[in-house]
Tab-separated table of C-alpha atoms in Angstrom:
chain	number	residue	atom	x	y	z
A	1	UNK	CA	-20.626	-76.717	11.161
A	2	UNK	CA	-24.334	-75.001	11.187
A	3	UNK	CA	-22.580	-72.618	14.235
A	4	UNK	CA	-19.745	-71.503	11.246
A	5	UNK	CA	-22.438	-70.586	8.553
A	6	UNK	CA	-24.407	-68.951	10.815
A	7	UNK	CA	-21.021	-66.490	11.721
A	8	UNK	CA	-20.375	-66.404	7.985
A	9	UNK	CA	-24.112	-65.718	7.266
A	10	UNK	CA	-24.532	-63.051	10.207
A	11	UNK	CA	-20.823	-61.258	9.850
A	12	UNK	CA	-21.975	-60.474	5.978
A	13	UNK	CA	-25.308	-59.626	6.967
A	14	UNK	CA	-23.803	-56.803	8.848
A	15	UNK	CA	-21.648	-55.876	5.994
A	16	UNK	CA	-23.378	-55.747	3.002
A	17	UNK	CA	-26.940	-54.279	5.196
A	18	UNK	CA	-26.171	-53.438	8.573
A	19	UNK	CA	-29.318	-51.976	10.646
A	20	UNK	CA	-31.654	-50.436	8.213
A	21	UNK	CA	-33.464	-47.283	9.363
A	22	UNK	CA	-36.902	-48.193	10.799
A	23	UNK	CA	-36.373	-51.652	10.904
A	24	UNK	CA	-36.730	-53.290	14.710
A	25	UNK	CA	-33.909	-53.978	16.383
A	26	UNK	CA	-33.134	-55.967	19.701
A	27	UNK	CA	-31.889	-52.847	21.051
A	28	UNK	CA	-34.589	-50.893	20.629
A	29	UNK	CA	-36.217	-53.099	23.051
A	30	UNK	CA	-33.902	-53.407	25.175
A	31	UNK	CA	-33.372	-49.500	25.430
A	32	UNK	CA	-37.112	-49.439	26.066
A	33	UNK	CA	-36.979	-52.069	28.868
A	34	UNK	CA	-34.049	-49.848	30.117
A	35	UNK	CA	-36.209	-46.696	30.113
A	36	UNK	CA	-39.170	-47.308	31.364
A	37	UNK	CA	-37.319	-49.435	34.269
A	38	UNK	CA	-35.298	-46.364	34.955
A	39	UNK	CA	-38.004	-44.027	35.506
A	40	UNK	CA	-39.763	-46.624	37.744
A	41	UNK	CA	-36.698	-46.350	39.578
A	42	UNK	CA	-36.051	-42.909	39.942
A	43	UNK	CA	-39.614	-42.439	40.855
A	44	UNK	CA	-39.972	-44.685	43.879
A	45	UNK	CA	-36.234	-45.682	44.976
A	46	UNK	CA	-35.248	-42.304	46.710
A	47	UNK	CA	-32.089	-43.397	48.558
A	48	UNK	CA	-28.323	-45.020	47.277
A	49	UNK	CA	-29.625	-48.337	48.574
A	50	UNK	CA	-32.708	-49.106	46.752
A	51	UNK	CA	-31.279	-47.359	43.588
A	52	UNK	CA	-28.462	-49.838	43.861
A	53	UNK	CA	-30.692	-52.652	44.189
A	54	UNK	CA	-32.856	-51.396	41.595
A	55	UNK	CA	-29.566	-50.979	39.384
A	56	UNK	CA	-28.750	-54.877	40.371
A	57	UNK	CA	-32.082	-56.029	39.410
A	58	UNK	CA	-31.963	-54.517	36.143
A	59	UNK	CA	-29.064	-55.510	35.519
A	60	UNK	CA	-29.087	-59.167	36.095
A	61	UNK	CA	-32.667	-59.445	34.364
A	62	UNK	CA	-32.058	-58.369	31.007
A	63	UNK	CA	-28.731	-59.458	30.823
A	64	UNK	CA	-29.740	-63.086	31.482
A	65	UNK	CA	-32.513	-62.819	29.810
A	66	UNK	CA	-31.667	-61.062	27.038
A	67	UNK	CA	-29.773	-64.567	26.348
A	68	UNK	CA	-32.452	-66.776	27.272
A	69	UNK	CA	-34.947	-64.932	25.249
A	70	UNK	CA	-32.673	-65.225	22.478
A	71	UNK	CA	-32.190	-68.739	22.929
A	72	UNK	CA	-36.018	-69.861	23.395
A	73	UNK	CA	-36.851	-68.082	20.522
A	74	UNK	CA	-34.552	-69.850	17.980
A	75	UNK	CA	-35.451	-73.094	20.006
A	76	UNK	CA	-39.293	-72.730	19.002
A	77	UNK	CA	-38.582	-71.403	15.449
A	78	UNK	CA	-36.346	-74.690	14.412
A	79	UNK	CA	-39.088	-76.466	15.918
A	80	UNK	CA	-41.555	-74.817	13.264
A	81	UNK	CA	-39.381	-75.006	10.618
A	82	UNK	CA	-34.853	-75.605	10.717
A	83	UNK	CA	-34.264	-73.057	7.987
A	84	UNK	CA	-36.716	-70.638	10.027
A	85	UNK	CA	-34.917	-71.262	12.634
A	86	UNK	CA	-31.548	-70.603	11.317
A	87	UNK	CA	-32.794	-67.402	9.628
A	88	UNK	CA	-33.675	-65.813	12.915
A	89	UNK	CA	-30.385	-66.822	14.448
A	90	UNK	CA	-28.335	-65.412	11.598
A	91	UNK	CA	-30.567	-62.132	11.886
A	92	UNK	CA	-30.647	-61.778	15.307
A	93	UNK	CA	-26.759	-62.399	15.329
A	94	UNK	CA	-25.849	-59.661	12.725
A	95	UNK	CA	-28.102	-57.054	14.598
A	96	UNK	CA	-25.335	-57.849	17.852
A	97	UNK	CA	-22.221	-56.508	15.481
A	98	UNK	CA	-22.057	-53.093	14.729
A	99	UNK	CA	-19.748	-52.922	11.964
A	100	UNK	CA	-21.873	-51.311	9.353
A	101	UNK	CA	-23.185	-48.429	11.392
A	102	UNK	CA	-20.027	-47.426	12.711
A	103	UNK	CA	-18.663	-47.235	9.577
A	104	UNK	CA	-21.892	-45.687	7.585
A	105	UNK	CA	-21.845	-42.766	11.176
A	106	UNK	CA	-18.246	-42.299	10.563
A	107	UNK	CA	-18.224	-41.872	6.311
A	108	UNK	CA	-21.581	-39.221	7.424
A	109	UNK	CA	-20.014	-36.775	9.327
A	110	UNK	CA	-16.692	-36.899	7.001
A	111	UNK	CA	-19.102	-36.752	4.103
A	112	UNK	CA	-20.271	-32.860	5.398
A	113	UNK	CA	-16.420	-32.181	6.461
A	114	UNK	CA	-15.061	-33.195	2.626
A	115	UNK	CA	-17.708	-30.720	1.355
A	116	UNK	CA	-16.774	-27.851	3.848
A	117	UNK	CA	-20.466	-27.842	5.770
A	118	UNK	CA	-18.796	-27.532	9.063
A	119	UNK	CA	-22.006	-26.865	11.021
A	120	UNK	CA	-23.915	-29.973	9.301
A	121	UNK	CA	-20.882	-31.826	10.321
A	122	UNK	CA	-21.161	-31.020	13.728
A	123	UNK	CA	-25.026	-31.515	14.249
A	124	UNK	CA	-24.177	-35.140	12.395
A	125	UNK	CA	-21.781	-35.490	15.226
A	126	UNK	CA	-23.821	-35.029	18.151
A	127	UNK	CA	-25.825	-37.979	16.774
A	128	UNK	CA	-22.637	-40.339	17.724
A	129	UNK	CA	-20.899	-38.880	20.563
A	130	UNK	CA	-22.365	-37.487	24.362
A	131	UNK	CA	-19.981	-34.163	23.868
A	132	UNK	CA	-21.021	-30.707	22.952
A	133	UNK	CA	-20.308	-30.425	19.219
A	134	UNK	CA	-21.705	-27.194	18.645
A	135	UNK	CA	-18.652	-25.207	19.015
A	136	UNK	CA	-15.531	-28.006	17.441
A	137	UNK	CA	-13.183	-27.146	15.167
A	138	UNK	CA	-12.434	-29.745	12.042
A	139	UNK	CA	-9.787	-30.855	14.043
A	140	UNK	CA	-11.462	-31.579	16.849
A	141	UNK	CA	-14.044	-32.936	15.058
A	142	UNK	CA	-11.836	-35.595	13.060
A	143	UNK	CA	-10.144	-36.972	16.611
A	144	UNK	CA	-14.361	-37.375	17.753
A	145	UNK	CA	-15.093	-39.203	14.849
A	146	UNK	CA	-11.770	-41.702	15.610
A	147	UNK	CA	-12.463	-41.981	19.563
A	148	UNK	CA	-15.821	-42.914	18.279
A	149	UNK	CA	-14.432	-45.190	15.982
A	150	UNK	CA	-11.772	-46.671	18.046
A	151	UNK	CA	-13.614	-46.968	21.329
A	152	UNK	CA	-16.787	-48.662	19.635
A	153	UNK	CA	-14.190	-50.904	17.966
A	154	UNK	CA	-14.013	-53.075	21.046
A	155	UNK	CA	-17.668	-52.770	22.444
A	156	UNK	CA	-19.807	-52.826	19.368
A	157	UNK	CA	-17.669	-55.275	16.787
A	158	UNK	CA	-15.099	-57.506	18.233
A	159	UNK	CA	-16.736	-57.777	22.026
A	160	UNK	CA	-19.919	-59.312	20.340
A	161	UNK	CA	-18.325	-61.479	18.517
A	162	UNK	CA	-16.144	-62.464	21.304
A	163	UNK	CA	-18.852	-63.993	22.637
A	164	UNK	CA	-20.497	-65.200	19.925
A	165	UNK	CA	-17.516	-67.067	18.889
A	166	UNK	CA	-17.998	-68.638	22.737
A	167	UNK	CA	-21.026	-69.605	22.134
A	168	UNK	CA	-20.317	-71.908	19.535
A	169	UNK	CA	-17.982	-73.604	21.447
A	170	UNK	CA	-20.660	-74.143	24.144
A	171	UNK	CA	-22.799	-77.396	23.764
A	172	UNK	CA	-26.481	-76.309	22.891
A	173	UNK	CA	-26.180	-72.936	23.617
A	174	UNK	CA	-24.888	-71.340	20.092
A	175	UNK	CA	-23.392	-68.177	19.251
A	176	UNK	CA	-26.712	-66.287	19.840
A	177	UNK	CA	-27.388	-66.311	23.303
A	178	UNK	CA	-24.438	-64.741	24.929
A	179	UNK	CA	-24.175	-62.169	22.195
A	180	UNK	CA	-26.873	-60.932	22.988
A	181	UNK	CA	-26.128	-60.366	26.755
A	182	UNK	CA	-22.878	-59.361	26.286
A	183	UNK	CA	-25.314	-56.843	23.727
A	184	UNK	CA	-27.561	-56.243	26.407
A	185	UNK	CA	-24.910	-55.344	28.960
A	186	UNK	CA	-23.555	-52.612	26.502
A	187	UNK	CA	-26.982	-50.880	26.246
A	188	UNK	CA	-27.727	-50.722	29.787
A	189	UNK	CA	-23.924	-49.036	30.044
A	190	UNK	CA	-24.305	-46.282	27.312
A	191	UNK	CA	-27.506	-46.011	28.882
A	192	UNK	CA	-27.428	-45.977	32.471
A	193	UNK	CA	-23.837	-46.173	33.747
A	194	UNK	CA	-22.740	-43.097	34.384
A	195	UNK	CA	-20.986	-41.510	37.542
A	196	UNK	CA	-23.288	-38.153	37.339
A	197	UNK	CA	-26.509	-38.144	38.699
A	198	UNK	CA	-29.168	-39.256	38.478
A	199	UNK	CA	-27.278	-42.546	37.660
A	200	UNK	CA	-25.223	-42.572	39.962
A	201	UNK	CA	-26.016	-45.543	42.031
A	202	UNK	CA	-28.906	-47.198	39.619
A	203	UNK	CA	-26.078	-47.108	37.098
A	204	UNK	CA	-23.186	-48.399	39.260
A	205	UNK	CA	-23.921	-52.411	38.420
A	206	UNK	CA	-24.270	-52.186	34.915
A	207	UNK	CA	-20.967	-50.054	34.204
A	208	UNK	CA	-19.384	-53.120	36.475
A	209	UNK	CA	-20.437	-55.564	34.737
A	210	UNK	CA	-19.773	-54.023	31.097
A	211	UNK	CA	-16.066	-53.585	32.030
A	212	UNK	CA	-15.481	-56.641	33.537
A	213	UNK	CA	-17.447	-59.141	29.866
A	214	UNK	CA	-15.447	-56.060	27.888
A	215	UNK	CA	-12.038	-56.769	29.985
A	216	UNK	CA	-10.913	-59.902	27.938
A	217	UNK	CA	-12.295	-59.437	24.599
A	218	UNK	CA	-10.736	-55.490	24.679
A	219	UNK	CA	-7.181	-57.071	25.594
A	220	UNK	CA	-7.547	-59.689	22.598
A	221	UNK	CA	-8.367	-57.109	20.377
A	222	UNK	CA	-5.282	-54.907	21.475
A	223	UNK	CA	-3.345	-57.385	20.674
A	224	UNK	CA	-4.350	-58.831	17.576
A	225	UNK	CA	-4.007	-54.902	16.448
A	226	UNK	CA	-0.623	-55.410	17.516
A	227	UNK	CA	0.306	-57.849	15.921
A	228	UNK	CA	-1.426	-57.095	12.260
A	229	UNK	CA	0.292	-53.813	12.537
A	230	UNK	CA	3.438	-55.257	12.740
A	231	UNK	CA	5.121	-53.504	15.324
A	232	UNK	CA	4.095	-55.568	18.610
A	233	UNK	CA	6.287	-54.427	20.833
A	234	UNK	CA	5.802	-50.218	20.119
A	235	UNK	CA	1.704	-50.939	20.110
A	236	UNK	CA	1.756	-52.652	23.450
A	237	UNK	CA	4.407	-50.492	24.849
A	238	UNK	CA	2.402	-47.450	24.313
A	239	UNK	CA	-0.560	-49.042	25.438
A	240	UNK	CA	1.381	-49.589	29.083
A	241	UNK	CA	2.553	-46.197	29.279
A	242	UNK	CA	-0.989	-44.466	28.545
A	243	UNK	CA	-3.966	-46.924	28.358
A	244	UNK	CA	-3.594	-46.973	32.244
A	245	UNK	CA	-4.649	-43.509	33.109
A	246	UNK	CA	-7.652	-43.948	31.317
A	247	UNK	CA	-10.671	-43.981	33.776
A	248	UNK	CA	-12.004	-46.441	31.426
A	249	UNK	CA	-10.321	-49.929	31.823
A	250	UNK	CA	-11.257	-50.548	27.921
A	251	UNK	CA	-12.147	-48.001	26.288
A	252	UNK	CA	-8.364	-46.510	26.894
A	253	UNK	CA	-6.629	-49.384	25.679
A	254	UNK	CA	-8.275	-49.871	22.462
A	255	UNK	CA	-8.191	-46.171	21.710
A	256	UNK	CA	-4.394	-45.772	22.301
A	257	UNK	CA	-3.663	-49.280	20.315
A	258	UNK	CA	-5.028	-47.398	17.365
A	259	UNK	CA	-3.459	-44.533	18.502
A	260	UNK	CA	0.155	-45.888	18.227
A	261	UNK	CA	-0.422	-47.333	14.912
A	262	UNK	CA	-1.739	-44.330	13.268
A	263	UNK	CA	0.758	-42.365	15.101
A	264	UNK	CA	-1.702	-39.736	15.935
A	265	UNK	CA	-2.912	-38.710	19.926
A	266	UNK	CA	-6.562	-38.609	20.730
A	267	UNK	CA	-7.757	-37.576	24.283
A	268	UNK	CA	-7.776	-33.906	25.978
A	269	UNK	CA	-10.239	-31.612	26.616
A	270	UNK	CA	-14.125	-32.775	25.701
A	271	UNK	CA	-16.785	-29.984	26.800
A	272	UNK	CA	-20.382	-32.143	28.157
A	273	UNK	CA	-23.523	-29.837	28.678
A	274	UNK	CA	-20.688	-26.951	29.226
A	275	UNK	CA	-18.887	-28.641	31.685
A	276	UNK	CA	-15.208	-29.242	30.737
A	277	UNK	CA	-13.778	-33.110	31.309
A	278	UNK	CA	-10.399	-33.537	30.148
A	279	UNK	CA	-9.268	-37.262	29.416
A	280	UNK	CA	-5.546	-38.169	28.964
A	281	UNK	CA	-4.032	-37.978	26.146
A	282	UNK	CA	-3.227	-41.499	24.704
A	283	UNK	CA	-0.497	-42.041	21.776
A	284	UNK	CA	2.394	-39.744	20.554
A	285	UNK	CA	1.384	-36.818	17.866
A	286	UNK	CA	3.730	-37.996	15.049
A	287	UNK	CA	0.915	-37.353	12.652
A	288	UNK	CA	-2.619	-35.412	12.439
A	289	UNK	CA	-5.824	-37.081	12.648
A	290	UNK	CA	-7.291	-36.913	9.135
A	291	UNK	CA	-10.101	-38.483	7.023
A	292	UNK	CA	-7.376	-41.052	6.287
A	293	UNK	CA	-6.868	-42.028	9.730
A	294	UNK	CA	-10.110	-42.828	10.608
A	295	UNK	CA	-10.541	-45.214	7.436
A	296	UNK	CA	-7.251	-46.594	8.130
A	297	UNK	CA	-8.829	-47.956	11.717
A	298	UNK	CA	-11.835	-49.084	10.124
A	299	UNK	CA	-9.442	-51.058	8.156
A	300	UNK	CA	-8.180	-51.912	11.095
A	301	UNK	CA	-10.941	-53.080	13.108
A	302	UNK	CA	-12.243	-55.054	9.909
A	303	UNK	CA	-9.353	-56.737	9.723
A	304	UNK	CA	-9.445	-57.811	13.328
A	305	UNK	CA	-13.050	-58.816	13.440
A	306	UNK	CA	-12.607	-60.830	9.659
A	307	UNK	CA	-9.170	-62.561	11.588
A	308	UNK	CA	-11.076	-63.668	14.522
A	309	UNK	CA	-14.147	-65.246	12.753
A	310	UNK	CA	-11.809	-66.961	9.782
A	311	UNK	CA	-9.997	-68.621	13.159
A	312	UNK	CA	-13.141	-69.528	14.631
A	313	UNK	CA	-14.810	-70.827	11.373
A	314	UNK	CA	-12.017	-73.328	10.852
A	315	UNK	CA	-12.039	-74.158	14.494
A	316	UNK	CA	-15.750	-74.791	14.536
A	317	UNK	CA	-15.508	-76.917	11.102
A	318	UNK	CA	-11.904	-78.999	12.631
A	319	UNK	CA	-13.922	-80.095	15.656
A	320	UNK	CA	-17.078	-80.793	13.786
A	321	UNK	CA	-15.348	-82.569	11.173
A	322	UNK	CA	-13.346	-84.592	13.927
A	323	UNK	CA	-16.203	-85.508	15.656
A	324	UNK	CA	-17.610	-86.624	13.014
A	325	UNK	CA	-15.163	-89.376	12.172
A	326	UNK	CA	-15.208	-90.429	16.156
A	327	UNK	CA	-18.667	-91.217	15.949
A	328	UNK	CA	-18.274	-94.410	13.492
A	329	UNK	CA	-15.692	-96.060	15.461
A	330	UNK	CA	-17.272	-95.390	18.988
């Protein structure tokens, strides 16, 4: 029952606040962990081996304990007081979903667009995305703005709470713990896990790793899309025929999912510190990408995220509740 609230409490959290500027974050320590660890790295591993074990280590040590952290530090806060306790897990839990940022950086840059201050709206941009933005058309800079939206759909909202929702099915561990290494195992991907150099091989474990704790939750999400857009079969049908050429095993599906049910096509030609990368083009051009679209898959994604946690609320509270009328006659 205390694992539901603590969804509830954390899922509005996010919501209603969602990371205030200045205020810490678990990423922001993670990211420095991540950075000084890298140059360390760099500095004295000077051949594909060592950077690969270097990439291993770091990888397995703030994943893991990312969670453990997490899970010590709600353990010794109930112990000082429940409700403390419970306050830092609810906190700590809403700074893992990233619902309210990706809609507040979204609304920003379409903010400068709906007033006509192109160039505003493309230094906004480069805040988001890796891609050069100082050249993109409105056009190009509405289908950034949704493969921002759409991609970070999966890793930043429904991922988290994948595992959150986990979690609470686990005995003593909570929904906590694995959030945040599934959290952790995001940052060291945007951070580190790249193909260029000098990533290359310090980066290789972590951008393993993310795909394969992303794999599941990015399919569930694909689906449930599917399904409250009420054409199934066309989502998932146009998710076979171009989610697979995506480099990407996740981010490709969950782009083209919304994709098909906005009946736009996102993908083509991105420009990164000049160098042209094209990706391939996912969904069928039946529409253009407007302001409209991109609020339509925030709808979306809220939709998806509010559908799993209702599920796994009255889950939670069935078991509890049955459990609870065991007890007497055992």
């Amino acid at each position: 029952m205390t694992s539901a609230v603590i969804l509830l409490i954390a899922a509005t959290i996010d919501y209603l606040i969602g990371d205030p500027w200045g205020w810490p974050h678990p990423v922001q320590v993670m990211g420095w962990i991540i950075s000084r660890f890298t140059k360390l790295a760099l500095t004295y591993c000077h051949d594909t081996l060592t950077q690969r074990i270097a990439g291993v280590a770091i990888g397995i040590i703030l994943i893991i304990g990312s969670g453990i952290i997490g899970y010590f530090l709600i353990l010794v806060t109930k112990l000082l007081h429940p409700l403390l306790g419970i306050t830092l897990e609810c906190l700590l839990l809403a700074s893992c979903f990233a619902g309210r940022s990706l809609r507040d950086a979204a609304q920003t840059v379409l903010q400068a667009l709906t007033t006509g201050n192109l160039s505003q709206a493309r230094i906004l941009l480069s805040n988001y995305v890796g891609r050069d933005t100082d050249k993109l058309t409105e056009s190009e800079i509405l289908r950034a703005i949704l493969e921002t939206v759409t991609e970070n759909a999966t890793d930043g909202v429904m991922a988290p709470l994948f595992y959150a929702i986990v979690g609470v099915f686990v005995p003593i561990v909570g929904p906590v713990p694995l959030a945040l290494a599934y959290k952790a195992s995001s940052t060291l991907d945007s951070m580190v896990g790249y193909r260029e150099a000098p990533y290359t091989y310090l980066g290789w474990f972590s951008a393993r790793v993310e795909d394969c704790l992303t794999w599941i939750p990015c399919r569930l999400t694909v689906l449930t899309l599917a399904f409250v857009s009420g054409k199934p079969l066309y989502v998932w049908q146009i998710c076979r025929r171009d989610a697979i050429a995506d480099p990407s095993p996740n981010s490709g599906w969950s782009e083209c999912a919304y994709a098909a049910i906005l009946g736009v096509q996102v993908g083509g030609t991105n420009w990164y510190r000049g160098i042209a990368k094209h990706k391939p083009l996912l969904g069928d051009a039946k529409n253009p990408i407007t302001a409209s679209s991109i609020h339509h898959a925030l709808q979306l994604t809220r939709l998806c995220f509010l559908l799993w946690l209702g599920i796994a609320c009255v889950a939670a509270m069935t078991i509890t509740t049955s459990a609870q009328k065991l007890m007497p006659q055992l």
